[in-house]
Amino acid sequence: MTSRIPPDDAHPYLRAASAGVRHHTRSLASSDAIPPRRADRLHLDVLHAHLTALLQLLDRLAETTRPPHPAAGRHLASAHTRLWQATSEVHSAFHLLPANTAAEGETSACHPEGLPEGPPVLTICQRHLAAGHVVRLKTTHTDLRPHTTACVR
């Protein structure tokens, strides 16, 4: 499934992050003895942080790839847009889950008119607003429409 990675790989942190995500996915799988673990707000907050970090990486890769290889850069920019849509859905799911504490429940609403208050509970909203600002600078409303993919190979 993955390509062979040379021992002198220049991207060890990205490989470690990918390995961490794979490990976490396996640990969430249910077995006969352990029921599957449900997502909670903390889980979605950490996942959202990971997705926004990937957004930054894809954005930089698209910018540096586009001048010498325009078609590849456009594909990376498209991947960036689709990843933003996934990030936005994770943020929405966060707000639909019940709050763990009474204090979190009182302060967990998103406030798009300004940065929300109350860290660490609302760091997901601050992160989402900051990422959304960058996405809106580089994409149009049409780019953000729902997308279906068909492989052309």
C-alpha atoms as one frame of an Amber mdcrd trajectory, in Angstrom:
protein
   0.000   0.000   0.000   2.842   2.428   0.732   5.981   2.899  -1.294   9.377
   1.886   0.000  10.896   4.756   1.915  14.668   5.169   1.789  16.528   5.204
   5.125  17.694   8.795   4.513  14.122  10.068   4.230  13.855  13.853   4.531
  10.376  13.714   6.070  10.676  11.734   9.335   8.083  13.805  11.223   5.455
  13.325   8.554   6.114   9.577   8.540   5.861   9.514  12.348   2.560  11.416
  12.244   1.195   8.983   9.660   2.297   6.036  11.774   0.610   7.613  14.795
  -2.663   7.999  12.905  -2.501   4.371  11.715  -1.779   3.186  15.269  -4.671
   5.211  16.660  -7.029   3.862  13.988  -6.069   0.296  14.875  -6.512   0.982
  18.595 -10.065   2.218  17.982 -11.068  -0.999  16.246 -13.331  -3.171  18.321
 -12.519  -6.688  19.369 -14.622  -9.317  21.071 -13.329  -8.269  24.495 -13.304
  -4.472  24.021 -16.226  -2.530  22.566 -15.415   0.197  20.017 -14.575   3.574
  21.484 -16.854   6.436  20.500 -15.570   9.825  19.440 -15.645  12.521  22.076
 -14.930  16.239  21.892 -11.287  15.876  22.899 -10.763  13.244  20.214 -12.282
  15.478  17.517 -10.299  18.487  18.738  -7.023  16.600  18.325  -8.128  15.251
  14.928  -9.039  18.788  13.843  -5.572  19.989  14.876  -4.029  17.243  12.751
  -6.199  18.137   9.760  -5.346  21.843   9.984  -1.638  20.979  10.114  -2.145
  18.910   6.948  -3.930  21.899   5.385  -0.848  24.049   5.977   1.417  21.372
   4.515  -0.723  20.916   1.395  -0.948  24.672   0.911   2.835  25.056   0.969
   3.353  22.041  -1.282   0.845  23.415  -3.808   2.534  26.836  -3.808   6.006
  25.425  -4.383   4.906  22.788  -6.888   2.691  24.997  -9.054   5.375  27.119
 -10.827   7.446  24.236 -12.263   4.541  21.748 -12.526   1.210  23.593 -12.917
  -0.983  20.500 -13.312   0.426  18.818 -10.197   0.075  22.096  -8.289  -3.601
  22.322  -9.273  -4.189  18.783  -7.995  -2.535  19.640  -4.687  -4.633  22.802
  -4.441  -7.735  20.705  -5.091  -6.664  18.268  -2.356  -6.253  21.256  -0.041
  -9.832  22.342  -0.759 -11.240  18.846  -0.158  -9.268  18.542   3.076 -10.749
  21.864   4.198 -14.220  20.414   3.634 -13.333  17.416   5.816 -11.883  19.721
   8.477 -15.066  21.770   8.469 -17.194  18.649   8.959 -15.035  17.533  11.912
 -15.524  20.974  13.456 -19.302  20.699  12.995 -19.318  17.216  14.534 -17.401
  18.577  17.544 -20.257  20.969  18.308 -22.900  18.275  17.911 -21.352  16.016
  20.569 -22.448  16.548  24.166 -20.144  18.584  26.366 -18.123  16.691  28.954
 -18.544  19.300  31.680 -21.106  21.966  32.545 -18.556  24.754  31.989 -17.690
  23.405  28.547 -21.372  23.173  27.661 -21.942  26.838  28.504 -19.009  28.112
  26.415 -18.896  25.708  23.483 -20.877  27.680  20.906 -18.947  29.024  17.923
 -18.938  32.780  17.504 -18.172  33.600  13.860 -18.379  37.362  14.521 -15.054
  37.184  16.382 -12.623  34.814  17.937 -14.360  32.769  20.611 -13.291  33.056
  24.194 -12.584  30.373  26.733  -9.460  28.341  25.878  -8.787  25.459  26.016
 -12.392  24.470  25.289 -12.704  26.652  22.201  -9.250  26.282  20.713 -10.889
  24.217  17.974 -12.986  27.263  16.995  -9.987  29.587  16.992  -8.003  27.122
  14.904 -10.942  26.629  12.538 -11.497  30.365  12.044  -7.798  30.922  11.333
  -7.673  28.031   8.840 -10.915  29.199   7.229  -9.461  32.665   6.711  -6.504
  31.213   4.788  -8.785  28.931   2.748 -11.084  31.809   1.773  -8.112  33.885
   0.611  -7.089  31.173  -1.843 -10.375  29.624  -2.989 -13.697  30.744  -4.336
 -17.153  29.754  -3.172 -17.467  27.587  -6.284 -14.283  25.715  -5.361 -15.810
  24.796  -2.008 -18.938  23.199  -3.496 -19.562  19.511  -2.784 -17.289  17.346
  -4.869 -17.478  13.835  -6.226 -14.424  12.101  -7.603 -14.129   9.571 -10.389
 -10.757   8.010 -11.048  -9.630   8.570 -14.634  -7.011   5.826 -14.695
